[in-house]
Amino acid sequence: MIDSMIMFSHQIHQMVGKDINRLFGVDGVSLRNTEIFVDGKKGINCSMESEEHIWKLGNLIASNVLNMPIFEGLSGPIVFDSNGYRSNYLIDIHKVALNMPIAKIGSFSSEIGLKILEEIIYRERDGFTAVNRNRKRIVVSIEDRPFFMVKSKSELEGNMTGNDLYYGYCVDLAYQISKIVNFTYEFRVVKDKKFGAKQPNGEWNGIIGELLRHEADMAIGGLTITLDRERAVEFSMPFMNLGISIMVYKPKEQKPKVFSFMAPLSIEIWMCILFAYVGISVILFLVSRFSPYEWSVKEVLGESKLHNDFTIFNTFWFCLAAFLQQGIDIAPSSISGRLVTSVWWFFTLILISSYTANLAAFLTMERMVSPIESAEDLAKQTDIQYGAVDGGSTQEFFRSSKTQTFQRMWSFMNGFGSQVFVKNNSAGVQKVRDSKGSYAFLLESSVNEYLNERQPCDTMKVGSNIDSKGYGIATPIGSDLKQAINLAVLQLREDGTLDNLKKKWWFEQSECGNQKSKSSSKDASRNSLGLGNVAGIFYILIIGLVISVIAAGLEVLYKARIESKRSKTIYKEAVKAKVRLSISGYSDIPADELKQLGSLNEKKYGWKLEPPKL
């Protein structure tokens, strides 16, 4: 474009010299108010198909261009063939990318046409050939468990120096990358002990600041990839995916109570069931008493008497049997009685089904009640304080968020200032433990999962991740390591090395016994019921048996007392006779006495004795 404008202006200058008016006023061309008119009509017709209103000087300019001497332009020598096409030229093709130097990737010539330099592109994608291996690289990191840790004096063996002073996930990751890319490096801890945040004056602190000042060649650690950081430095592809999560103090586990089988229904519902049972029993009794269809005539000791099966005791027994899904010999005959029974059966059907559906969950789960389950729960309350690492990406996320919930959370945290913001993750976890439930810590999920596996095992992660992001390896813009690190991280991801490193530092070194290898057996043990889960039903069974035995004894004493009064015998002897009869049955009683007992009034003695067939 630039060469064409230079060529055209050069030819016009040769034709008219310094007097531009020479172009107008000839061959019907005129200039009026800075507009060109040809034969009285505005504009120049550039169509190749029509010869009307064509600028007559156009052919003259075109012929001069074809015959002009060769001159050097920005795109090389400018020369045209007889058809007006440019010939003998070469145009380079360059690759332009954000924060990357311009690189030539091909060319276009009149003789060959388009040519892409595939070998150069391949070398760029290979990435390893561009790495300068003649100098040792400075790798900066920050103390952050389990990514990067400094050995204590007790852990040092002999005269350890250099990289031997450090250990952790990122130390192992840097070693794996250096083996693939083939370069030497030396670890160094960041001076101000910060990850890196942009200050009001536009400068960066922490790890990002040291990379910008070229005090380090690479940064590896729990460094989150953000938009502002990406604008300042270059990040590799994420070696770990994560999100902001909530850490709270772990509440004590609620062990199953003796009567935990009653937990599926509240106390109010149990009381309503009791009142419904009594009310239905009374109504069924009254309906059966008033309905003529429930009465019948029966022969009792040779006498005809009116009989109704639904006495007050039989009615309570009938409703209880229906509630417990058991059968009974009696059944209502009247329509009113059957209606009452039908609605009671429907009520018990729905109630028992709902109770059974929830019973398993209450018996097999040791529930831990936490007042906070999500970010929305934190935003809605003010009793529990919450914060993040000062100067970290989590703090920046809430500061710049446009979501109403997160804006409200940022206003809350910013109001407390240093009371809720901490220097690092370790300080945040300690604050959660010291608060005993009055402080929640916002941090990356990967760190949250790791710290929850540390003694004294009194913290836990609640809810799902608030956002989604990743950890990356940072390098200064234009670094020769960037592409090589990308390929190395991709290789480590595909061969499973990254998964093995996380398993090593998160679960295999757990101090709480929650390793993945033990999780399946622990879950299985939690699903099995223990004695504590069902102890209540055994207590009810034992109490019922004891009451039934006591009731049987009271029945014997009561009947013995009535018999002693009627027969005018000693009460003690009557009791002994009843006990002996209950133990020995009829085997020790002579046949004539059995006949005599059988002829006695059933109502008088309470037993209807029939002599055995001899």
Coordinates of C-alpha atoms in Angstrom, one line a residue:
M1 CA 0.0 0.0 0.0
I2 CA 2.8 2.4 0.9
D3 CA 4.8 1.6 -2.2
S4 CA 1.7 2.1 -4.5
M5 CA 1.0 5.5 -3.0
I6 CA 4.7 6.5 -3.4
M7 CA 4.7 5.3 -7.0
F8 CA 1.4 7.2 -7.9
S9 CA 2.5 10.4 -6.3
H10 CA 5.8 10.2 -8.1
Q11 CA 4.2 9.8 -11.5
I12 CA 1.8 12.7 -10.9
H13 CA 4.7 14.9 -9.8
Q14 CA 6.5 14.1 -13.0
M15 CA 3.5 14.9 -15.2
V16 CA 2.4 18.2 -13.6
G17 CA 5.4 19.4 -11.8
K18 CA 4.6 21.9 -9.1
D19 CA 1.3 23.1 -10.7
I20 CA -1.5 20.8 -9.7
N21 CA -4.0 22.8 -11.8
R22 CA -2.5 21.3 -15.0
L23 CA -4.5 18.2 -14.3
F24 CA -7.8 20.1 -14.6
G25 CA -9.3 22.1 -17.3
V26 CA -8.3 19.7 -20.0
D27 CA -10.2 16.9 -21.7
G28 CA -13.4 18.0 -19.9
V29 CA -11.9 17.7 -16.4
S30 CA -12.6 20.4 -13.8
L31 CA -12.2 21.0 -10.1
R32 CA -15.1 22.7 -8.2
N33 CA -15.1 23.1 -4.5
T34 CA -12.4 20.4 -4.1
E35 CA -14.6 18.0 -6.1
I36 CA -13.6 16.5 -9.5
F37 CA -16.1 16.8 -12.5
V38 CA -15.6 15.0 -15.8
D39 CA -17.7 16.3 -18.7
G40 CA -19.9 18.2 -16.2
K41 CA -20.6 15.1 -14.1
K42 CA -19.3 14.6 -10.6
G43 CA -16.7 12.0 -10.0
I44 CA -14.5 9.7 -12.1
N45 CA -16.0 6.5 -13.6
C46 CA -13.4 3.7 -12.7
S47 CA -15.4 1.0 -14.4
M48 CA -13.5 -1.1 -17.0
E49 CA -16.7 -1.9 -18.9
S50 CA -17.8 1.6 -19.8
E51 CA -15.8 4.3 -21.5
E52 CA -18.2 7.2 -20.5
H53 CA -16.9 9.9 -18.2
I54 CA -13.5 8.2 -18.0
W55 CA -10.7 10.5 -17.0
K56 CA -8.7 11.0 -20.2
L57 CA -5.5 11.4 -18.3
G58 CA -5.8 8.0 -16.8
N59 CA -4.4 6.2 -19.8
L60 CA -1.5 8.7 -19.8
I61 CA -0.7 8.0 -16.1
A62 CA -1.0 4.2 -16.6
S63 CA 1.4 4.2 -19.6
N64 CA 3.9 6.3 -17.6
V65 CA 3.7 3.8 -14.8
L66 CA 4.4 0.9 -17.1
N67 CA 7.3 2.6 -18.6
M68 CA 8.8 4.1 -15.5
P69 CA 12.3 3.2 -14.4
I70 CA 12.7 0.6 -11.6
F71 CA 12.9 2.0 -8.1
E72 CA 13.3 0.3 -4.7
G73 CA 10.3 0.3 -2.4
L74 CA 9.6 -1.1 1.0
S75 CA 8.5 -4.4 -0.7
G76 CA 11.5 -4.6 -3.0
P77 CA 12.1 -3.5 -6.6
I78 CA 8.9 -2.1 -8.3
V79 CA 8.5 -3.1 -11.9
F80 CA 5.4 -4.1 -14.0
D81 CA 5.0 -6.4 -17.0
S82 CA 3.1 -5.5 -20.2
N83 CA -0.3 -6.4 -18.7
G84 CA 0.2 -4.1 -15.8
Y85 CA 1.0 -6.8 -13.2
R86 CA 3.9 -6.4 -10.8
S87 CA 6.8 -8.8 -11.4
N88 CA 10.0 -9.9 -9.7
Y89 CA 8.9 -9.1 -6.1
L90 CA 9.2 -10.9 -2.7
I91 CA 6.9 -10.2 0.3
D92 CA 7.8 -11.5 3.7
I93 CA 5.1 -12.9 6.1
H94 CA 5.5 -12.3 9.8
K95 CA 3.8 -13.7 12.9
V96 CA 2.6 -11.1 15.4
A97 CA 1.3 -12.1 18.8
L98 CA 0.6 -10.4 22.1
N99 CA 3.8 -9.9 24.2
M100 CA 5.8 -11.8 21.6
P101 CA 8.5 -10.6 19.2
I102 CA 7.7 -10.4 15.5
A103 CA 8.8 -13.6 13.8
K104 CA 9.1 -14.4 10.0
I105 CA 7.1 -17.5 9.2
G106 CA 7.0 -17.4 5.3
S107 CA 7.1 -15.4 2.1
F108 CA 5.2 -14.7 -1.1
S109 CA 7.0 -14.1 -4.5
S110 CA 5.9 -13.6 -8.1
E111 CA 7.8 -16.6 -9.2
I112 CA 7.2 -19.2 -6.4
G113 CA 4.0 -17.9 -4.8
L114 CA 3.3 -18.6 -1.1
K115 CA 5.9 -20.4 0.9
I116 CA 5.5 -21.2 4.6
L117 CA 8.7 -21.9 6.6
E118 CA 7.5 -25.2 8.2
E119 CA 10.9 -26.0 9.7
I120 CA 10.9 -22.7 11.6
I121 CA 7.4 -23.3 12.9
Y122 CA 8.3 -26.8 13.9
R123 CA 11.3 -25.5 15.8
E124 CA 9.1 -23.0 17.6
R125 CA 6.7 -25.7 18.6
D126 CA 9.5 -28.0 19.7
G127 CA 10.5 -25.2 22.1
F128 CA 13.5 -27.0 23.5
T129 CA 16.1 -25.9 20.9
A130 CA 15.6 -22.2 21.8
V131 CA 16.5 -22.7 25.5
N132 CA 19.8 -21.2 26.6
R133 CA 21.5 -23.9 28.6
N134 CA 24.7 -22.1 29.3
R135 CA 23.6 -20.4 32.4
K136 CA 21.9 -21.4 35.6
R137 CA 18.3 -20.2 36.1
I138 CA 17.0 -18.6 39.2
V139 CA 13.7 -20.1 40.3
V140 CA 11.8 -18.1 42.9
S141 CA 9.1 -19.5 45.1
I142 CA 7.2 -18.8 48.4
E143 CA 6.9 -20.9 51.5
D144 CA 3.5 -22.6 51.1
R145 CA 2.7 -26.1 52.2
P146 CA 2.8 -28.5 50.4
F147 CA 4.1 -26.7 47.4
F148 CA 7.4 -25.3 48.7
M149 CA 8.8 -25.8 52.2
V150 CA 12.2 -25.1 53.8
K151 CA 13.8 -27.8 55.8
S152 CA 14.3 -27.2 59.5
K153 CA 17.6 -27.7 61.2
S154 CA 16.6 -31.1 62.5
E155 CA 15.8 -32.2 58.9
L156 CA 19.1 -31.2 57.5
E157 CA 21.6 -33.9 56.8
G158 CA 25.2 -33.0 56.8
N159 CA 26.2 -29.8 54.9
M160 CA 23.2 -29.4 52.7
T161 CA 23.2 -26.4 50.5
G162 CA 21.3 -25.0 47.4
N163 CA 18.2 -26.9 46.3
D164 CA 18.7 -29.6 49.0
L165 CA 17.4 -27.1 51.6
Y166 CA 13.9 -27.2 50.1
Y167 CA 11.2 -29.8 49.6
G168 CA 7.6 -30.1 48.4
Y169 CA 5.4 -30.5 45.4
C170 CA 6.9 -27.7 43.4
V171 CA 10.4 -28.8 44.2
D172 CA 9.6 -32.2 42.7
L173 CA 7.8 -30.6 39.8
A174 CA 10.8 -28.3 39.0
Y175 CA 13.1 -31.3 39.0
Q176 CA 10.9 -33.2 36.5
I177 CA 10.7 -30.2 34.2
S178 CA 14.5 -29.6 34.3
K179 CA 15.0 -33.2 33.3
I180 CA 12.8 -32.8 30.2
V181 CA 14.0 -29.3 29.2
N182 CA 17.6 -30.0 30.2
F183 CA 18.6 -26.9 32.2
T184 CA 20.1 -26.2 35.6
Y185 CA 18.4 -24.0 38.2
E186 CA 18.7 -22.7 41.7
F187 CA 15.8 -22.1 44.1
R188 CA 15.4 -18.8 46.0
V189 CA 12.6 -17.7 48.4
V190 CA 10.8 -14.5 47.4
K191 CA 12.0 -11.5 49.5
D192 CA 8.8 -9.9 50.7
K193 CA 7.0 -13.3 51.1
K194 CA 4.1 -12.3 48.8
F195 CA 2.6 -14.0 45.7
G196 CA 2.3 -10.7 43.9
A197 CA -0.3 -8.0 43.6
K198 CA -0.5 -4.7 41.7
Q199 CA 0.0 -1.7 43.9
P200 CA -1.8 1.7 43.5
N201 CA 1.3 3.2 41.9
G202 CA 1.2 0.5 39.2
E203 CA 4.2 -1.5 40.5
W204 CA 4.0 -5.2 41.4
N205 CA 5.2 -6.7 44.6
G206 CA 6.0 -10.3 45.5
I207 CA 6.9 -13.0 42.9
I208 CA 5.5 -11.1 40.0
G209 CA 7.5 -8.0 40.9
E210 CA 10.8 -10.0 40.9
L211 CA 10.0 -11.5 37.5
L212 CA 9.3 -8.0 36.1
R213 CA 12.6 -6.7 37.5
H214 CA 14.3 -9.8 36.0
E215 CA 15.6 -10.8 39.5
A216 CA 14.4 -14.3 38.7
D217 CA 14.0 -16.4 35.5
M218 CA 11.0 -18.5 36.6
A219 CA 8.5 -18.7 39.4
I220 CA 6.9 -22.0 40.5
G221 CA 4.5 -22.4 43.4
G222 CA 0.9 -22.0 44.3
L223 CA 0.7 -19.0 41.9
T224 CA -2.8 -18.5 40.5
I225 CA -3.2 -17.4 36.8
T226 CA -5.1 -14.2 36.7
L227 CA -5.8 -11.6 34.0
D228 CA -3.7 -8.9 35.6
R229 CA -0.8 -11.2 36.2
E230 CA -1.0 -12.6 32.6
R231 CA -0.6 -9.0 31.4
A232 CA 2.6 -8.6 33.4
V233 CA 4.3 -12.0 32.9
E234 CA 3.8 -15.1 30.9
F235 CA 2.2 -18.3 32.4
S236 CA 2.5 -21.9 31.3
M237 CA -0.5 -24.1 30.9
P238 CA -2.0 -24.9 34.3
F239 CA -0.3 -27.8 36.1
M240 CA -3.2 -28.0 38.7
N241 CA -6.8 -27.0 38.4
L242 CA -8.6 -25.6 41.5
G243 CA -11.0 -22.9 42.8
I244 CA -11.7 -20.7 45.8
S245 CA -13.1 -22.8 48.7
I246 CA -14.2 -22.3 52.3
M247 CA -12.4 -23.7 55.3
V248 CA -14.3 -23.9 58.6
Y249 CA -13.7 -25.4 62.0
K250 CA -14.9 -29.0 62.0
P251 CA -17.8 -29.4 64.4
K252 CA -17.9 -32.4 66.6
E253 CA -19.5 -35.5 65.2
Q254 CA -23.0 -36.2 66.5
K255 CA -22.9 -39.8 67.6
P256 CA -26.1 -41.7 67.2
K257 CA -28.5 -41.5 70.2
V258 CA -30.3 -44.4 71.8
F259 CA -33.6 -43.4 70.2
S260 CA -32.1 -42.3 66.9
F261 CA -34.7 -44.4 65.1
M262 CA -37.2 -41.7 66.0
A263 CA -35.1 -39.0 64.3
P264 CA -36.8 -39.2 60.9
L265 CA -39.9 -37.6 62.4
S266 CA -39.9 -34.6 64.7
I267 CA -41.3 -34.6 68.2
E268 CA -44.3 -32.6 67.0
I269 CA -45.1 -35.3 64.4
W270 CA -44.8 -38.1 67.0
M271 CA -47.2 -36.2 69.3
C272 CA -49.6 -35.7 66.4
I273 CA -49.5 -39.4 65.6
L274 CA -50.2 -40.3 69.2
F275 CA -53.2 -37.9 69.3
A276 CA -54.4 -39.3 66.0
Y277 CA -54.1 -42.8 67.2
V278 CA -56.2 -42.1 70.3
G279 CA -58.7 -40.0 68.4
I280 CA -59.3 -42.6 65.7
S281 CA -59.6 -45.4 68.3
V282 CA -62.3 -43.4 70.2
I283 CA -64.2 -42.5 67.0
L284 CA -64.1 -46.1 65.8
F285 CA -65.4 -47.2 69.1
L286 CA -68.3 -44.7 69.1
V287 CA -69.2 -45.4 65.5
S288 CA -69.2 -49.2 66.2
R289 CA -71.4 -48.7 69.3
F290 CA -74.0 -46.5 67.4
S291 CA -74.1 -48.5 64.2
P292 CA -76.6 -51.4 64.3
Y293 CA -74.5 -53.4 61.9
E294 CA -71.8 -53.9 64.4
W295 CA -74.0 -55.8 66.9
S296 CA -74.7 -59.5 66.8
V297 CA -76.4 -62.2 68.9
K298 CA -74.2 -64.9 70.5
E299 CA -74.9 -67.8 72.7
V300 CA -73.1 -67.6 76.1
L301 CA -73.6 -70.4 78.5
G302 CA -77.0 -71.2 76.9
E303 CA -78.1 -67.6 76.9
S304 CA -78.5 -65.3 73.9
K305 CA -76.7 -62.0 74.4
L306 CA -76.0 -59.0 72.2
H307 CA -72.3 -58.8 71.3
N308 CA -70.0 -56.1 69.8
D309 CA -66.4 -57.0 68.9
F310 CA -65.3 -53.4 69.0
T311 CA -65.0 -52.8 72.7
I312 CA -62.8 -49.9 73.8
F313 CA -59.8 -52.3 74.3
N314 CA -60.4 -54.1 71.0
T315 CA -60.6 -50.8 69.2
F316 CA -57.3 -49.6 70.5
W317 CA -55.8 -53.0 69.7
F318 CA -57.2 -52.9 66.2
C319 CA -55.8 -49.4 65.4
L320 CA -52.4 -50.3 66.8
A321 CA -52.3 -53.4 64.6
A322 CA -53.2 -51.4 61.6
F323 CA -50.5 -48.8 62.4
L324 CA -47.8 -51.5 62.7
Q325 CA -48.9 -53.1 59.5
Q326 CA -50.2 -56.2 61.2
G327 CA -53.4 -58.2 60.8
I328 CA -56.2 -58.8 63.4
D329 CA -59.2 -61.2 63.5
I330 CA -61.9 -58.6 63.9
A331 CA -63.0 -56.2 61.2
P332 CA -65.8 -53.5 61.0
S333 CA -69.0 -54.5 59.2
S334 CA -70.7 -51.1 59.0
I335 CA -70.1 -48.6 56.2
S336 CA -69.2 -45.9 58.8
G337 CA -66.7 -48.2 60.5
R338 CA -65.1 -49.1 57.3
L339 CA -64.7 -45.5 56.3
V340 CA -63.0 -44.7 59.5
T341 CA -60.8 -47.7 59.1
S342 CA -60.0 -46.8 55.4
V343 CA -58.8 -43.3 56.2
W344 CA -56.7 -44.7 59.1
W345 CA -55.1 -47.3 56.8
F346 CA -54.3 -44.6 54.2
F347 CA -52.8 -42.4 56.9
T348 CA -50.6 -45.1 58.2
L349 CA -49.5 -46.2 54.7
I350 CA -48.1 -42.8 53.8
L351 CA -46.6 -42.2 57.2
I352 CA -44.8 -45.5 57.4
S353 CA -43.6 -45.2 53.8
S354 CA -42.1 -41.7 54.5
Y355 CA -40.6 -42.9 57.8
T356 CA -39.0 -46.0 56.2
A357 CA -37.5 -43.9 53.4
N358 CA -35.7 -41.6 55.8
L359 CA -34.8 -44.1 58.4
A360 CA -31.7 -45.5 56.6
A361 CA -30.1 -42.1 56.2
F362 CA -30.5 -41.3 59.9
L363 CA -29.2 -44.6 61.1
T364 CA -26.1 -44.9 58.8
M365 CA -24.9 -41.3 58.8
E366 CA -23.0 -39.6 61.6
R367 CA -24.0 -36.1 60.8
M368 CA -21.8 -33.0 61.3
V369 CA -23.8 -29.9 61.5
S370 CA -22.1 -26.8 60.1
P371 CA -23.7 -23.4 60.1
I372 CA -21.9 -22.5 56.8
E373 CA -22.4 -24.6 53.7
S374 CA -21.8 -22.1 50.8
A375 CA -20.6 -18.5 50.0
E376 CA -24.2 -17.4 50.1
D377 CA -24.4 -18.6 53.8
L378 CA -21.4 -16.5 54.6
A379 CA -22.7 -13.4 52.9
K380 CA -26.1 -13.6 54.7
Q381 CA -24.7 -13.6 58.2
T382 CA -22.4 -11.4 60.3
D383 CA -21.6 -13.6 63.3
I384 CA -18.9 -15.6 61.6
Q385 CA -16.0 -13.5 60.2
Y386 CA -14.1 -14.6 57.1
G387 CA -11.1 -13.5 55.2
A388 CA -8.2 -14.4 52.8
V389 CA -4.5 -14.0 52.3
D390 CA -3.5 -10.3 52.1
G391 CA -2.2 -9.5 48.6
G392 CA -3.3 -12.9 47.1
S393 CA -5.4 -13.8 44.1
T394 CA -8.4 -14.7 46.4
Q395 CA -8.4 -11.2 47.8
E396 CA -8.2 -9.7 44.3
F397 CA -11.1 -11.9 43.1
F398 CA -13.5 -10.5 45.7
R399 CA -12.1 -6.9 45.2
S400 CA -12.8 -6.9 41.5
S401 CA -15.9 -9.2 41.4
K402 CA -19.1 -7.8 39.9
T403 CA -21.3 -10.4 41.5
Q404 CA -23.6 -8.9 44.2
T405 CA -22.9 -11.7 46.7
F406 CA -19.1 -11.4 46.3
Q407 CA -19.3 -7.6 46.4
R408 CA -21.2 -7.8 49.7
M409 CA -18.6 -10.3 51.1
W410 CA -15.7 -7.9 50.0
S411 CA -17.4 -5.0 51.8
F412 CA -17.6 -7.1 54.9
M413 CA -14.0 -8.2 54.8
N414 CA -12.7 -4.8 53.9
G415 CA -14.5 -3.3 56.8
F416 CA -12.6 -5.5 59.3
G417 CA -9.3 -5.1 57.4
S418 CA -6.3 -6.7 59.2
Q419 CA -8.6 -8.6 61.6
V420 CA -9.7 -11.0 58.8
F421 CA -6.7 -10.8 56.3
V422 CA -3.7 -12.9 57.1
K423 CA -0.1 -13.1 55.8
N424 CA -0.2 -16.6 54.5
N425 CA -2.3 -19.8 54.4
S426 CA -0.7 -21.2 57.6
A427 CA -1.8 -18.1 59.5
G428 CA -5.3 -18.4 58.1
V429 CA -5.6 -22.0 59.2
Q430 CA -4.4 -21.2 62.7
K431 CA -6.9 -18.5 62.9
V432 CA -9.7 -20.9 62.0
R433 CA -8.5 -23.3 64.7
D434 CA -8.2 -20.6 67.4
S435 CA -11.6 -19.2 66.6
K436 CA -13.4 -22.5 67.3
G437 CA -16.0 -21.8 64.6
S438 CA -16.2 -18.0 64.6
Y439 CA -13.9 -17.5 61.6
A440 CA -13.9 -19.0 58.0
F441 CA -10.9 -18.9 55.7
L442 CA -11.2 -18.4 52.0
L443 CA -8.4 -20.1 50.0
E444 CA -7.6 -22.3 47.0
S445 CA -9.3 -25.7 47.1
S446 CA -6.0 -27.6 46.6
V447 CA -4.4 -26.0 49.7
N448 CA -7.7 -26.5 51.6
E449 CA -7.7 -30.2 50.9
Y450 CA -4.0 -30.5 52.0
L451 CA -4.4 -28.6 55.3
N452 CA -7.4 -30.6 56.2
E453 CA -5.2 -33.7 56.3
R454 CA -2.9 -32.1 58.9
Q455 CA -3.0 -32.6 62.6
P456 CA -5.0 -31.9 64.7
C457 CA -7.5 -32.7 61.9
D458 CA -10.0 -30.1 63.1
T459 CA -10.8 -28.2 59.9
M460 CA -12.8 -29.1 56.9
K461 CA -13.9 -27.8 53.5
V462 CA -17.6 -26.9 53.0
G463 CA -19.6 -26.3 49.9
S464 CA -18.4 -26.3 46.3
N465 CA -15.7 -24.2 44.7
I466 CA -16.6 -20.5 44.2
D467 CA -14.7 -20.2 41.0
S468 CA -12.5 -22.2 38.6
K469 CA -8.8 -21.4 37.9
G470 CA -5.4 -23.0 37.8
Y471 CA -1.8 -22.8 39.0
G472 CA 0.8 -22.0 36.4
I473 CA 4.6 -21.5 36.1
A474 CA 5.4 -17.8 35.5
T475 CA 8.3 -16.5 33.4
P476 CA 9.2 -12.9 32.2
I477 CA 7.7 -11.8 28.8
G478 CA 9.8 -13.1 26.0
S479 CA 11.6 -15.8 28.0
D480 CA 13.1 -18.7 26.1
L481 CA 11.8 -21.1 28.7
K482 CA 8.1 -20.4 28.2
Q483 CA 7.4 -22.7 25.3
A484 CA 9.6 -25.5 26.6
I485 CA 7.9 -25.4 30.0
N486 CA 4.5 -25.7 28.3
L487 CA 5.5 -28.8 26.5
A488 CA 7.1 -30.3 29.7
V489 CA 3.9 -29.7 31.7
L490 CA 1.8 -31.3 29.0
Q491 CA 4.1 -34.3 28.9
L492 CA 4.0 -34.7 32.7
R493 CA 0.2 -34.5 32.6
E494 CA -0.1 -37.1 29.9
D495 CA 2.2 -39.6 31.6
G496 CA 0.5 -39.3 35.0
T497 CA 3.4 -37.7 36.8
L498 CA 1.3 -34.7 38.0
D499 CA -1.3 -37.0 39.4
N500 CA 1.3 -39.1 41.2
L501 CA 2.9 -35.9 42.7
K502 CA -0.4 -34.8 44.1
K503 CA -1.2 -38.2 45.5
K504 CA 2.3 -38.2 47.1
W505 CA 2.0 -34.8 48.8
W506 CA -1.7 -34.8 49.6
F507 CA -2.8 -38.3 50.5
E508 CA 0.1 -40.5 51.1
Q509 CA 1.4 -38.2 53.8
S510 CA -1.9 -37.6 55.4
E511 CA -1.8 -37.2 59.2
C512 CA -5.5 -37.9 59.6
G513 CA -5.7 -41.4 58.2
N514 CA -7.9 -40.3 55.3
Q515 CA -5.8 -41.7 52.6
K516 CA -7.5 -42.7 49.3
S517 CA -6.4 -46.3 50.0
K518 CA -8.4 -46.3 53.2
S519 CA -11.4 -44.3 52.1
S520 CA -13.3 -47.2 50.6
S521 CA -13.0 -49.3 53.7
K522 CA -14.0 -46.4 55.9
D523 CA -17.0 -45.6 53.8
A524 CA -18.1 -49.2 54.0
S525 CA -17.8 -49.2 57.8
R526 CA -19.8 -46.1 58.0
N527 CA -22.6 -47.7 56.0
S528 CA -22.9 -50.6 58.4
L529 CA -25.1 -50.2 61.4
G530 CA -23.7 -50.3 64.9
L531 CA -25.3 -51.2 68.2
G532 CA -25.5 -47.5 69.0
N533 CA -27.7 -46.9 66.0
V534 CA -30.4 -49.4 67.0
A535 CA -30.0 -49.7 70.8
G536 CA -33.3 -48.0 71.3
I537 CA -35.4 -50.7 69.7
F538 CA -33.7 -53.3 71.9
Y539 CA -34.5 -51.2 75.0
I540 CA -38.1 -51.0 73.9
L541 CA -38.2 -54.8 73.3
I542 CA -36.7 -55.5 76.8
I543 CA -39.0 -53.0 78.5
G544 CA -42.1 -54.5 76.7
L545 CA -41.1 -58.0 77.8
V546 CA -40.7 -56.8 81.4
I547 CA -44.0 -55.0 81.4
S548 CA -45.7 -58.1 79.9
V549 CA -44.3 -60.3 82.6
I550 CA -45.4 -57.9 85.3
A551 CA -48.8 -57.6 83.8
A552 CA -49.2 -61.4 83.7
G553 CA -48.2 -61.6 87.4
L554 CA -50.7 -58.8 88.2
E555 CA -53.4 -60.7 86.3
V556 CA -52.7 -63.9 88.4
L557 CA -52.8 -61.9 91.7
Y558 CA -56.0 -60.1 90.6
K559 CA -57.8 -63.3 89.6
A560 CA -56.6 -65.1 92.7
R561 CA -57.9 -62.4 94.9
I562 CA -61.4 -62.5 93.3
E563 CA -61.5 -66.3 93.6
S564 CA -60.4 -66.2 97.3
K565 CA -63.3 -63.8 98.1
R566 CA -65.9 -65.8 96.2
S567 CA -64.7 -69.2 97.6
K568 CA -63.9 -67.8 101.0
T569 CA -60.4 -69.2 101.0
I570 CA -57.1 -67.8 102.1
Y571 CA -55.7 -65.4 99.5
K572 CA -52.2 -66.9 99.8
E573 CA -53.5 -70.4 99.1
A574 CA -55.5 -69.1 96.2
V575 CA -52.3 -67.6 94.7
K576 CA -50.4 -70.8 95.2
A577 CA -53.1 -72.7 93.5
K578 CA -53.1 -70.4 90.5
V579 CA -49.3 -70.5 90.2
R580 CA -49.3 -74.3 90.5
L581 CA -52.0 -74.5 87.8
S582 CA -50.0 -72.2 85.5
I583 CA -46.9 -74.3 85.9
S584 CA -48.3 -77.8 85.8
G585 CA -51.3 -77.2 83.6
Y586 CA -53.9 -80.0 83.7
S587 CA -51.6 -82.9 84.1
D588 CA -51.7 -83.0 88.0
I589 CA -55.5 -82.4 88.3
P590 CA -57.8 -85.4 88.6
A591 CA -60.5 -85.8 85.9
D592 CA -63.4 -85.2 88.3
E593 CA -62.0 -81.9 89.5
L594 CA -61.5 -80.8 85.8
K595 CA -65.2 -81.6 85.2
Q596 CA -66.1 -79.5 88.2
L597 CA -63.9 -76.6 87.1
G598 CA -65.3 -76.8 83.6
S599 CA -68.9 -76.4 84.9
L600 CA -68.0 -73.3 86.8
N601 CA -68.9 -69.8 85.5
E602 CA -66.3 -68.5 83.2
K603 CA -66.9 -65.0 84.3
K604 CA -66.3 -66.0 87.9
Y605 CA -63.0 -67.6 87.6
G606 CA -61.5 -66.0 84.5
W607 CA -60.4 -69.3 83.0
K608 CA -62.5 -71.6 80.8
L609 CA -61.2 -75.0 81.6
E610 CA -62.0 -78.0 79.4
P611 CA -61.0 -81.4 80.6
P612 CA -58.5 -83.2 78.4
K613 CA -59.7 -86.1 76.4
L614 CA -59.0 -89.3 78.3

